[in-house]
mmCIF file of C-alpha atoms and ligand atoms in Angstrom:
data_model
loop_
_atom_site.group_PDB
_atom_site.id
_atom_site.type_symbol
_atom_site.label_atom_id
_atom_site.label_comp_id
_atom_site.label_asym_id
_atom_site.label_seq_id
_atom_site.Cartn_x
_atom_site.Cartn_y
_atom_site.Cartn_z
ATOM 1 C CA MET A 1 134.031 35.044 85.778
ATOM 2 C CA THR A 2 136.394 36.103 82.994
ATOM 3 C CA LYS A 3 135.574 37.347 79.510
ATOM 4 C CA GLU A 4 136.911 34.082 78.048
ATOM 5 C CA GLN A 5 134.676 32.011 80.321
ATOM 6 C CA ILE A 6 131.470 33.844 79.410
ATOM 7 C CA LEU A 7 132.401 33.728 75.715
ATOM 8 C CA LYS A 8 132.825 29.973 76.010
ATOM 9 C CA ILE A 9 129.411 29.622 77.670
ATOM 10 C CA PHE A 10 127.865 31.762 74.918
ATOM 11 C CA GLN A 11 129.462 29.595 72.232
ATOM 12 C CA ASP A 12 128.306 26.363 73.893
ATOM 13 C CA LYS A 13 124.741 27.478 74.533
ATOM 14 C CA ILE A 14 124.008 29.882 71.682
ATOM 15 C CA GLY A 15 126.836 29.621 69.118
ATOM 16 C CA GLY A 16 127.418 31.678 65.967
ATOM 17 C CA ASP A 17 129.319 34.960 65.602
ATOM 18 C CA THR A 18 131.343 36.284 68.523
ATOM 19 C CA PRO A 19 129.280 38.481 70.883
ATOM 20 C CA VAL A 20 130.397 41.607 72.758
ATOM 21 C CA VAL A 21 131.100 41.345 76.506
ATOM 22 C CA TYR A 22 130.090 43.890 79.152
ATOM 23 C CA THR A 23 130.434 43.912 82.907
ATOM 24 C CA SER A 24 129.096 45.965 85.786
ATOM 25 C CA PRO A 25 129.883 45.721 89.502
ATOM 26 C CA GLY A 26 128.071 45.415 92.805
ATOM 27 C CA ARG A 27 128.846 47.970 95.520
ATOM 28 C CA ILE A 28 129.715 48.576 99.114
ATOM 29 C CA ASN A 29 128.568 51.606 101.056
ATOM 30 C CA LEU A 30 130.780 53.101 103.745
ATOM 31 C CA ILE A 31 128.016 55.136 105.368
ATOM 32 C CA GLY A 32 124.655 56.740 104.502
ATOM 33 C CA GLU A 33 122.115 53.945 104.552
ATOM 34 C CA HIS A 34 118.429 54.421 103.689
ATOM 35 C CA THR A 35 119.290 58.026 102.988
ATOM 36 C CA ASP A 36 119.143 57.915 99.182
ATOM 37 C CA TYR A 37 115.341 58.030 98.914
ATOM 38 C CA ASN A 38 115.382 60.867 101.438
ATOM 39 C CA GLY A 39 117.319 63.241 99.177
ATOM 40 C CA SER A 40 120.350 62.782 101.394
ATOM 41 C CA PHE A 41 123.945 61.603 101.046
ATOM 42 C CA VAL A 42 125.516 58.198 100.423
ATOM 43 C CA PHE A 43 129.138 57.034 100.286
ATOM 44 C CA PRO A 44 129.355 53.962 98.045
ATOM 45 C CA GLY A 45 132.079 52.420 95.926
ATOM 46 C CA ALA A 46 131.954 49.744 93.225
ATOM 47 C CA VAL A 47 133.551 46.378 94.031
ATOM 48 C CA ASP A 48 135.484 43.719 92.130
ATOM 49 C CA LYS A 49 132.442 41.449 91.985
ATOM 50 C CA GLY A 50 129.690 41.924 89.473
ATOM 51 C CA MET A 51 127.760 40.659 86.483
ATOM 52 C CA ILE A 52 129.233 39.811 83.109
ATOM 53 C CA ALA A 53 127.228 39.344 79.910
ATOM 54 C CA ALA A 54 128.012 38.281 76.360
ATOM 55 C CA ILE A 55 125.492 39.925 74.040
ATOM 56 C CA ARG A 56 124.824 39.776 70.303
ATOM 57 C CA LEU A 57 122.040 41.546 68.411
ATOM 58 C CA ASN A 58 119.889 38.926 66.659
ATOM 59 C CA GLY A 59 117.995 40.957 64.058
ATOM 60 C CA THR A 60 114.581 40.191 65.612
ATOM 61 C CA ASP A 61 112.461 41.921 68.250
ATOM 62 C CA LYS A 62 112.889 39.065 70.728
ATOM 63 C CA ILE A 63 115.355 38.486 73.525
ATOM 64 C CA LYS A 64 116.782 35.092 74.280
ATOM 65 C CA ALA A 65 118.700 35.031 77.568
ATOM 66 C CA TYR A 66 120.643 32.315 79.349
ATOM 67 C CA ALA A 67 121.406 32.712 83.065
ATOM 68 C CA ALA A 68 124.521 30.556 83.430
ATOM 69 C CA ASP A 69 124.546 30.475 87.241
ATOM 70 C CA LEU A 70 121.011 29.061 87.339
ATOM 71 C CA ASP A 71 121.172 27.110 84.067
ATOM 72 C CA GLU A 72 117.882 28.753 83.087
ATOM 73 C CA TRP A 73 116.587 30.248 79.833
ATOM 74 C CA SER A 74 114.089 32.997 79.203
ATOM 75 C CA GLU A 75 112.648 34.286 75.927
ATOM 76 C CA PHE A 76 110.531 37.382 75.721
ATOM 77 C CA GLY A 77 109.429 40.256 73.497
ATOM 78 C CA LEU A 78 109.868 43.967 74.002
ATOM 79 C CA ASN A 79 106.269 45.039 74.552
ATOM 80 C CA GLU A 80 104.826 45.853 77.961
ATOM 81 C CA GLU A 81 102.695 42.677 77.943
ATOM 82 C CA ASP A 82 105.754 40.462 77.321
ATOM 83 C CA LEU A 83 106.915 40.514 80.990
ATOM 84 C CA PRO A 84 108.847 37.253 81.473
ATOM 85 C CA LYS A 85 108.024 34.971 84.398
ATOM 86 C CA GLU A 86 111.622 34.248 85.490
ATOM 87 C CA SER A 87 112.427 36.749 88.227
ATOM 88 C CA TRP A 88 115.976 37.419 86.926
ATOM 89 C CA ALA A 89 114.658 38.073 83.401
ATOM 90 C CA LYS A 90 112.377 40.826 84.717
ATOM 91 C CA TYR A 91 115.471 42.967 85.314
ATOM 92 C CA ILE A 92 116.625 42.635 81.704
ATOM 93 C CA PHE A 93 113.104 43.168 80.400
ATOM 94 C CA GLY A 94 112.651 46.197 82.686
ATOM 95 C CA VAL A 95 115.844 47.814 81.446
ATOM 96 C CA CYS A 96 114.697 47.377 77.820
ATOM 97 C CA ARG A 97 111.256 48.797 78.628
ATOM 98 C CA GLU A 98 112.662 51.791 80.499
ATOM 99 C CA ILE A 99 114.923 52.575 77.532
ATOM 100 C CA ILE A 100 111.978 52.276 75.132
ATOM 101 C CA LYS A 101 109.864 54.575 77.344
ATOM 102 C CA ARG A 102 112.607 57.169 76.994
ATOM 103 C CA GLY A 103 112.397 56.977 73.212
ATOM 104 C CA GLY A 104 115.312 54.554 72.698
ATOM 105 C CA LYS A 105 115.029 51.966 69.953
ATOM 106 C CA VAL A 106 115.854 48.588 71.481
ATOM 107 C CA GLU A 107 116.443 45.588 69.222
ATOM 108 C CA GLY A 108 116.336 41.891 70.016
ATOM 109 C CA PHE A 109 119.473 40.123 71.227
ATOM 110 C CA ASP A 110 120.855 36.810 72.431
ATOM 111 C CA THR A 111 122.771 36.814 75.688
ATOM 112 C CA ALA A 112 124.474 34.560 78.203
ATOM 113 C CA PHE A 113 125.356 36.097 81.549
ATOM 114 C CA ALA A 114 126.763 35.169 84.943
ATOM 115 C CA GLY A 115 127.741 36.883 88.149
ATOM 116 C CA ASP A 116 129.839 36.637 91.270
ATOM 117 C CA VAL A 117 128.077 39.224 93.425
ATOM 118 C CA PRO A 118 126.408 37.125 96.098
ATOM 119 C CA LEU A 119 122.610 37.359 95.668
ATOM 120 C CA GLY A 120 120.602 38.953 98.467
ATOM 121 C CA ALA A 121 123.751 39.867 100.411
ATOM 122 C CA GLY A 122 123.229 43.629 100.314
ATOM 123 C CA MET A 123 125.871 44.116 97.617
ATOM 124 C CA SER A 124 123.460 45.066 94.836
ATOM 125 C CA SER A 125 123.512 42.100 92.524
ATOM 126 C CA SER A 126 120.334 43.426 90.914
ATOM 127 C CA ALA A 127 121.830 46.853 90.189
ATOM 128 C CA ALA A 128 124.838 45.096 88.660
ATOM 129 C CA LEU A 129 122.516 43.201 86.334
ATOM 130 C CA GLU A 130 120.542 46.315 85.370
ATOM 131 C CA SER A 131 123.678 48.365 84.760
ATOM 132 C CA THR A 132 125.286 45.644 82.655
ATOM 133 C CA PHE A 133 122.370 45.549 80.226
ATOM 134 C CA GLY A 134 121.619 49.286 80.318
ATOM 135 C CA PHE A 135 125.249 50.126 79.618
ATOM 136 C CA ALA A 136 125.548 47.431 76.918
ATOM 137 C CA LEU A 137 122.410 48.382 74.985
ATOM 138 C CA ASN A 138 123.335 52.049 75.108
ATOM 139 C CA ASP A 139 126.752 51.227 73.706
ATOM 140 C CA MET A 140 125.754 48.628 71.105
ATOM 141 C CA LEU A 141 122.787 50.592 69.763
ATOM 142 C CA ASN A 142 124.418 54.039 70.039
ATOM 143 C CA LEU A 143 121.487 55.362 72.041
ATOM 144 C CA GLY A 144 123.349 58.354 73.496
ATOM 145 C CA ILE A 145 121.920 57.955 77.009
ATOM 146 C CA ASP A 146 124.051 59.724 79.645
ATOM 147 C CA LYS A 147 125.327 57.938 82.744
ATOM 148 C CA PHE A 148 122.846 59.588 85.122
ATOM 149 C CA GLU A 149 119.955 58.394 82.982
ATOM 150 C CA LEU A 150 121.456 54.899 82.796
ATOM 151 C CA ALA A 151 121.378 54.799 86.595
ATOM 152 C CA ARG A 152 117.744 56.025 86.557
ATOM 153 C CA ILE A 153 116.850 53.305 84.048
ATOM 154 C CA GLY A 154 118.101 50.698 86.554
ATOM 155 C CA GLN A 155 116.311 52.367 89.455
ATOM 156 C CA HIS A 156 113.024 52.610 87.538
ATOM 157 C CA THR A 157 113.358 48.966 86.532
ATOM 158 C CA GLU A 158 113.219 48.195 90.268
ATOM 159 C CA HIS A 159 110.237 50.518 90.767
ATOM 160 C CA HIS A 160 108.145 49.369 87.806
ATOM 161 C CA TYR A 161 109.119 45.740 87.164
ATOM 162 C CA VAL A 162 110.394 44.428 90.516
ATOM 163 C CA GLY A 163 108.356 46.412 93.042
ATOM 164 C CA VAL A 164 111.205 47.782 95.155
ATOM 165 C CA MET A 165 110.918 51.560 95.602
ATOM 166 C CA CYS A 166 114.683 51.926 95.947
ATOM 167 C CA GLY A 167 116.834 55.044 95.844
ATOM 168 C CA ILE A 168 119.554 55.721 93.286
ATOM 169 C CA MET A 169 122.666 54.641 95.222
ATOM 170 C CA ASP A 170 123.203 51.118 93.902
ATOM 171 C CA GLN A 171 122.722 51.867 90.223
ATOM 172 C CA PHE A 172 124.746 55.064 90.529
ATOM 173 C CA ALA A 173 127.683 53.242 92.119
ATOM 174 C CA SER A 174 127.517 50.451 89.564
ATOM 175 C CA ILE A 175 127.671 52.913 86.659
ATOM 176 C CA PHE A 176 129.965 55.623 88.108
ATOM 177 C CA GLY A 177 132.352 53.434 90.156
ATOM 178 C CA LYS A 178 136.077 54.224 89.961
ATOM 179 C CA ALA A 179 138.923 51.975 91.130
ATOM 180 C CA GLY A 180 140.410 53.092 94.445
ATOM 181 C CA HIS A 181 137.684 55.697 95.060
ATOM 182 C CA LEU A 182 134.497 55.999 97.040
ATOM 183 C CA ILE A 183 131.829 58.377 95.786
ATOM 184 C CA ARG A 184 130.077 60.867 97.982
ATOM 185 C CA LEU A 185 126.781 61.462 96.247
ATOM 186 C CA ASP A 186 124.180 64.071 97.084
ATOM 187 C CA THR A 187 121.028 62.269 95.945
ATOM 188 C CA LYS A 188 119.034 65.511 95.836
ATOM 189 C CA SER A 189 121.255 67.560 93.520
ATOM 190 C CA MET A 190 123.020 64.475 92.078
ATOM 191 C CA GLU A 191 126.337 66.246 92.629
ATOM 192 C CA TYR A 192 129.079 63.801 93.427
ATOM 193 C CA GLU A 193 132.713 63.708 94.396
ATOM 194 C CA TYR A 194 135.270 60.919 94.187
ATOM 195 C CA TYR A 195 137.215 60.296 97.403
ATOM 196 C CA PRO A 196 140.479 58.354 97.053
ATOM 197 C CA PHE A 197 140.059 55.526 99.520
ATOM 198 C CA ASP A 198 142.758 53.126 100.573
ATOM 199 C CA PRO A 199 142.759 52.338 104.281
ATOM 200 C CA VAL A 200 145.731 49.924 104.072
ATOM 201 C CA PRO A 201 148.586 52.474 104.248
ATOM 202 C CA HIS A 202 146.829 53.830 107.339
ATOM 203 C CA GLY A 203 146.804 50.403 108.978
ATOM 204 C CA TYR A 204 143.205 49.349 108.275
ATOM 205 C CA ARG A 205 141.298 46.957 106.068
ATOM 206 C CA LEU A 206 137.671 46.849 104.967
ATOM 207 C CA VAL A 207 136.060 43.443 105.039
ATOM 208 C CA LEU A 208 132.519 42.153 104.599
ATOM 209 C CA LEU A 209 131.078 39.331 106.692
ATOM 210 C CA ASP A 210 128.084 37.696 105.053
ATOM 211 C CA THR A 211 125.536 36.248 107.481
ATOM 212 C CA LEU A 212 124.181 34.176 104.564
ATOM 213 C CA VAL A 213 120.709 35.274 105.668
ATOM 214 C CA LYS A 214 118.968 36.196 102.397
ATOM 215 C CA HIS A 215 116.841 39.277 102.619
ATOM 216 C CA GLU A 216 113.917 37.753 100.753
ATOM 217 C CA LEU A 217 110.794 39.373 102.166
ATOM 218 C CA ALA A 218 112.695 42.609 102.366
ATOM 219 C CA SER A 219 111.011 44.497 99.530
ATOM 220 C CA SER A 220 107.704 45.156 101.309
ATOM 221 C CA ALA A 221 109.506 46.132 104.525
ATOM 222 C CA TYR A 222 111.818 48.377 102.496
ATOM 223 C CA ASN A 223 108.886 50.121 100.829
ATOM 224 C CA LYS A 224 107.254 50.568 104.232
ATOM 225 C CA ARG A 225 110.360 52.349 105.555
ATOM 226 C CA ARG A 226 110.219 54.682 102.608
ATOM 227 C CA GLU A 227 106.530 55.443 103.295
ATOM 228 C CA SER A 228 107.331 56.269 106.928
ATOM 229 C CA CYS A 229 109.954 58.764 105.796
ATOM 230 C CA GLU A 230 107.605 60.370 103.303
ATOM 231 C CA THR A 231 104.861 60.672 105.931
ATOM 232 C CA ALA A 232 107.242 62.374 108.347
ATOM 233 C CA ALA A 233 108.612 64.711 105.663
ATOM 234 C CA ALA A 234 105.074 65.665 104.565
ATOM 235 C CA ALA A 235 104.079 66.474 108.167
ATOM 236 C CA ILE A 236 107.160 68.674 108.597
ATOM 237 C CA ALA A 237 106.550 70.393 105.249
ATOM 238 C CA LYS A 238 103.209 71.746 106.526
ATOM 239 C CA ASN A 239 105.162 74.006 108.912
ATOM 240 C CA HIS A 240 108.279 74.296 106.761
ATOM 241 C CA PRO A 241 107.397 74.336 103.058
ATOM 242 C CA GLU A 242 111.092 74.327 102.140
ATOM 243 C CA VAL A 243 111.333 70.733 103.370
ATOM 244 C CA GLU A 244 111.014 68.438 100.381
ATOM 245 C CA PHE A 245 112.813 65.429 101.832
ATOM 246 C CA LEU A 246 113.914 64.418 105.342
ATOM 247 C CA ARG A 247 117.364 65.514 104.246
ATOM 248 C CA ASP A 248 116.098 69.105 104.464
ATOM 249 C CA ALA A 249 114.728 68.671 107.998
ATOM 250 C CA SER A 250 116.331 69.180 111.408
ATOM 251 C CA MET A 251 115.651 67.282 114.636
ATOM 252 C CA GLU A 252 113.819 70.369 115.953
ATOM 253 C CA MET A 253 111.450 70.292 112.983
ATOM 254 C CA LEU A 254 110.802 66.606 113.516
ATOM 255 C CA ILE A 255 110.067 67.116 117.207
ATOM 256 C CA GLU A 256 107.471 69.754 116.266
ATOM 257 C CA VAL A 257 105.386 67.073 114.521
ATOM 258 C CA LYS A 258 105.932 64.307 117.049
ATOM 259 C CA ASP A 259 102.232 64.229 117.999
ATOM 260 C CA GLN A 260 101.072 64.213 114.400
ATOM 261 C CA ILE A 261 102.894 61.074 113.243
ATOM 262 C CA SER A 262 103.135 57.549 114.646
ATOM 263 C CA ALA A 263 105.872 56.671 117.123
ATOM 264 C CA GLU A 264 107.261 54.307 114.504
ATOM 265 C CA ASP A 265 107.422 56.952 111.770
ATOM 266 C CA PHE A 266 109.091 59.305 114.245
ATOM 267 C CA LEU A 267 111.834 56.779 115.014
ATOM 268 C CA ARG A 268 112.428 56.099 111.317
ATOM 269 C CA ALA A 269 112.751 59.801 110.569
ATOM 270 C CA GLU A 270 115.004 60.353 113.563
ATOM 271 C CA TYR A 271 117.373 57.704 112.222
ATOM 272 C CA VAL A 272 117.493 59.343 108.769
ATOM 273 C CA ILE A 273 118.236 62.805 110.180
ATOM 274 C CA GLU A 274 121.016 61.379 112.357
ATOM 275 C CA GLU A 275 122.404 59.302 109.506
ATOM 276 C CA THR A 276 122.615 62.385 107.282
ATOM 277 C CA GLN A 277 124.805 64.037 109.906
ATOM 278 C CA ARG A 278 126.971 60.929 110.134
ATOM 279 C CA VAL A 279 127.757 61.059 106.416
ATOM 280 C CA HIS A 280 129.052 64.619 106.895
ATOM 281 C CA ASP A 281 131.072 63.528 109.928
ATOM 282 C CA VAL A 282 132.622 60.641 108.003
ATOM 283 C CA SER A 283 133.488 62.883 105.006
ATOM 284 C CA ASP A 284 135.273 65.250 107.384
ATOM 285 C CA ALA A 285 137.036 62.411 109.196
ATOM 286 C CA LEU A 286 138.261 60.930 105.904
ATOM 287 C CA GLN A 287 139.822 64.276 104.941
ATOM 288 C CA ARG A 288 141.927 63.963 108.122
ATOM 289 C CA ASP A 289 142.569 60.209 107.629
ATOM 290 C CA ASP A 290 140.817 59.775 110.962
ATOM 291 C CA TYR A 291 139.700 56.182 110.560
ATOM 292 C CA GLU A 292 138.786 55.734 114.223
ATOM 293 C CA THR A 293 136.031 58.346 113.867
ATOM 294 C CA VAL A 294 134.869 56.698 110.642
ATOM 295 C CA GLY A 295 134.601 53.414 112.545
ATOM 296 C CA GLN A 296 132.783 54.956 115.481
ATOM 297 C CA LYS A 297 130.170 56.408 113.115
ATOM 298 C CA MET A 298 129.728 52.975 111.541
ATOM 299 C CA PHE A 299 128.866 51.525 114.953
ATOM 300 C CA GLU A 300 126.399 54.370 115.504
ATOM 301 C CA THR A 301 124.795 53.607 112.134
ATOM 302 C CA HIS A 302 124.424 49.974 113.098
ATOM 303 C CA HIS A 303 122.738 50.914 116.336
ATOM 304 C CA GLY A 304 120.348 53.226 114.470
ATOM 305 C CA MET A 305 119.567 50.661 111.785
ATOM 306 C CA SER A 306 118.972 47.982 114.393
ATOM 307 C CA LYS A 307 117.016 49.887 117.058
ATOM 308 C CA LYS A 308 115.385 52.818 115.246
ATOM 309 C CA TYR A 309 115.093 51.857 111.602
ATOM 310 C CA GLU A 310 114.682 48.169 112.481
ATOM 311 C CA VAL A 311 116.291 46.724 109.363
ATOM 312 C CA SER A 312 118.842 44.490 111.088
ATOM 313 C CA CYS A 313 118.338 40.888 112.168
ATOM 314 C CA GLU A 314 119.625 38.654 114.957
ATOM 315 C CA GLU A 315 122.538 37.307 112.908
ATOM 316 C CA LEU A 316 123.714 40.775 111.855
ATOM 317 C CA ASP A 317 123.509 42.031 115.422
ATOM 318 C CA PHE A 318 125.484 38.984 116.554
ATOM 319 C CA LEU A 319 128.312 39.745 114.095
ATOM 320 C CA ASN A 320 128.226 43.385 115.102
ATOM 321 C CA ASP A 321 128.608 42.441 118.771
ATOM 322 C CA ILE A 322 131.568 40.197 117.978
ATOM 323 C CA ALA A 323 133.229 43.040 116.082
ATOM 324 C CA LYS A 324 132.800 45.276 119.121
ATOM 325 C CA GLU A 325 134.160 42.659 121.522
ATOM 326 C CA GLN A 326 137.166 42.048 119.287
ATOM 327 C CA GLY A 327 138.118 45.730 119.211
ATOM 328 C CA VAL A 328 137.253 46.239 115.531
ATOM 329 C CA SER A 329 137.202 49.982 114.739
ATOM 330 C CA GLY A 330 133.828 50.026 112.982
ATOM 331 C CA SER A 331 131.122 47.598 111.937
ATOM 332 C CA ARG A 332 127.556 47.831 110.706
ATOM 333 C CA VAL A 333 124.882 46.232 108.575
ATOM 334 C CA MET A 334 125.373 47.289 104.954
ATOM 335 C CA GLY A 335 122.749 47.982 102.274
ATOM 336 C CA GLY A 336 119.012 47.554 102.674
ATOM 337 C CA GLY A 337 119.372 45.184 105.640
ATOM 338 C CA PHE A 338 117.225 42.278 106.910
ATOM 339 C CA GLY A 339 120.170 39.957 106.218
ATOM 340 C CA GLY A 340 123.261 40.061 104.054
ATOM 341 C CA CYS A 341 126.588 41.519 105.136
ATOM 342 C CA THR A 342 128.194 43.615 107.799
ATOM 343 C CA ILE A 343 130.921 45.985 106.623
ATOM 344 C CA ASN A 344 133.886 46.156 108.999
ATOM 345 C CA LEU A 345 136.798 48.537 109.334
ATOM 346 C CA VAL A 346 139.539 46.548 111.045
ATOM 347 C CA LYS A 347 143.097 47.367 112.103
ATOM 348 C CA ILE A 348 145.403 45.151 110.048
ATOM 349 C CA ASP A 349 147.003 43.567 113.111
ATOM 350 C CA LEU A 350 143.564 42.555 114.430
ATOM 351 C CA TYR A 351 142.322 41.218 111.124
ATOM 352 C CA ASP A 352 143.216 37.514 111.428
ATOM 353 C CA SER A 353 142.026 37.072 114.979
ATOM 354 C CA PHE A 354 138.780 38.946 114.261
ATOM 355 C CA ILE A 355 137.973 36.808 111.225
ATOM 356 C CA ASN A 356 138.860 33.573 113.009
ATOM 357 C CA ASN A 357 136.830 34.448 116.082
ATOM 358 C CA ALA A 358 133.849 35.640 114.071
ATOM 359 C CA LYS A 359 133.862 32.455 112.003
ATOM 360 C CA ALA A 360 134.126 30.201 115.045
ATOM 361 C CA GLN A 361 131.494 31.972 117.148
ATOM 362 C CA TYR A 362 129.044 32.294 114.264
ATOM 363 C CA LYS A 363 129.462 28.635 113.422
ATOM 364 C CA GLU A 364 128.892 27.622 117.006
ATOM 365 C CA LYS A 365 125.668 29.623 117.169
ATOM 366 C CA TYR A 366 124.198 29.181 113.664
ATOM 367 C CA GLY A 367 125.908 26.047 112.380
ATOM 368 C CA ILE A 368 127.571 27.754 109.384
ATOM 369 C CA GLU A 369 130.506 30.066 108.901
ATOM 370 C CA PRO A 370 129.885 33.572 107.584
ATOM 371 C CA LYS A 371 131.427 34.191 104.160
ATOM 372 C CA ILE A 372 134.291 36.679 104.111
ATOM 373 C CA TYR A 373 134.788 39.179 101.256
ATOM 374 C CA ASP A 374 137.762 41.502 101.154
ATOM 375 C CA VAL A 375 136.748 44.790 99.632
ATOM 376 C CA VAL A 376 138.543 45.910 96.476
ATOM 377 C CA ILE A 377 137.167 49.211 95.182
ATOM 378 C CA SER A 378 136.873 48.899 91.407
ATOM 379 C CA ASP A 379 135.618 50.493 88.197
ATOM 380 C CA GLY A 380 131.974 50.829 87.156
ATOM 381 C CA ALA A 381 130.124 49.486 84.082
ATOM 382 C CA ARG A 382 132.323 48.881 81.028
ATOM 383 C CA LYS A 383 132.889 46.953 77.840
ATOM 384 C CA LEU A 384 135.561 44.254 78.117
HETATM 385 C C1 GLA B 401 119.044 49.159 98.886
HETATM 386 C C2 GLA B 401 118.477 50.168 97.886
HETATM 387 C C3 GLA B 401 119.265 51.471 97.912
HETATM 388 C C4 GLA B 401 119.414 52.001 99.334
HETATM 389 C C5 GLA B 401 119.900 50.902 100.278
HETATM 390 C C6 GLA B 401 119.904 51.336 101.706
HETATM 391 O O1 GLA B 401 120.336 48.762 98.506
HETATM 392 O O2 GLA B 401 118.509 49.648 96.577
HETATM 393 O O3 GLA B 401 118.635 52.417 97.075
HETATM 394 O O4 GLA B 401 118.229 52.580 99.784
HETATM 395 O O5 GLA B 401 119.088 49.733 100.173
HETATM 396 O O6 GLA B 401 120.807 52.363 101.894
#
């Protein structure tokens, strides 16, 4: 949605003086999945789909919000007991509360917002929403919060007001995104590096295939994965006190505690240790413009996420198999999993036949076509 469109919605629904417009994107992630709460590496980039909000301070201590896509309203105060009942409003409320907890003075505002990041597709629509409001309030109220803390505010909104014990990747990418660049982030030190990323001159394209399976019950399963990792890391730390996260552990260290943890926790931890190595391998391959190795690692990640981490689903595996059959260079489930998209690295001359075949075969099996999103790596949160 454009700035003009959201301004028009604001005028129609709320009226009065012209508001300020902010936007913040969703993200893709090339590699490094379920690594961000293990102190390890991720490789995301912001996309050209996101949330857009028109906001105007209203001189009260109340928030009045209109979700244009749902045609729903929510009104709430800024105190802890004012938690709104609309699930989307919890994100806005949470961002306000997390700012207040950090000593920021939040004032009431009226807002109309909309988005074009598909919900529940693994592209971080919720981080886009959090970053839009965190960035906007910081800017409008001159709060002086730095970008790292803005990302933390979004992450802690998930932890404290949504119940998803997520890592920092999505909010970080939504705030720090840069057009034409992926970001390699070390989630332990929070050091990051921008990698120019444009596969097209090298003969490849990145494309997302959305299974349209919504990952609804995913939050409890997500939190359970995180617990498995923490259990394994704690067991290893008894022998190796330097191990704070699984990122610090080797396969040898994990094998030492095999009898002390469940078979399931072992498999989860094994995936994370392997995935950490894959992020390094992909960083190296990108330096050499070796896209075939990048793709091969993506397939390995899919296998790990499906068979060891168990966050795939039948539909995602089906699309992954088609990609393999069609000679696509790399394909895997992207984001938290349990539904949503596969991310695919495809040679340009294979692109049309891959998409057509995937659409036809998916439709034959599941009765609907997957949605196709071409990836355009874009800027992070900003005022429009
Ligand atoms: C979700 C979480 C992220 C990350 C991914 C998996 O998107 O919000 O923090 O853990 O899943 O990589």
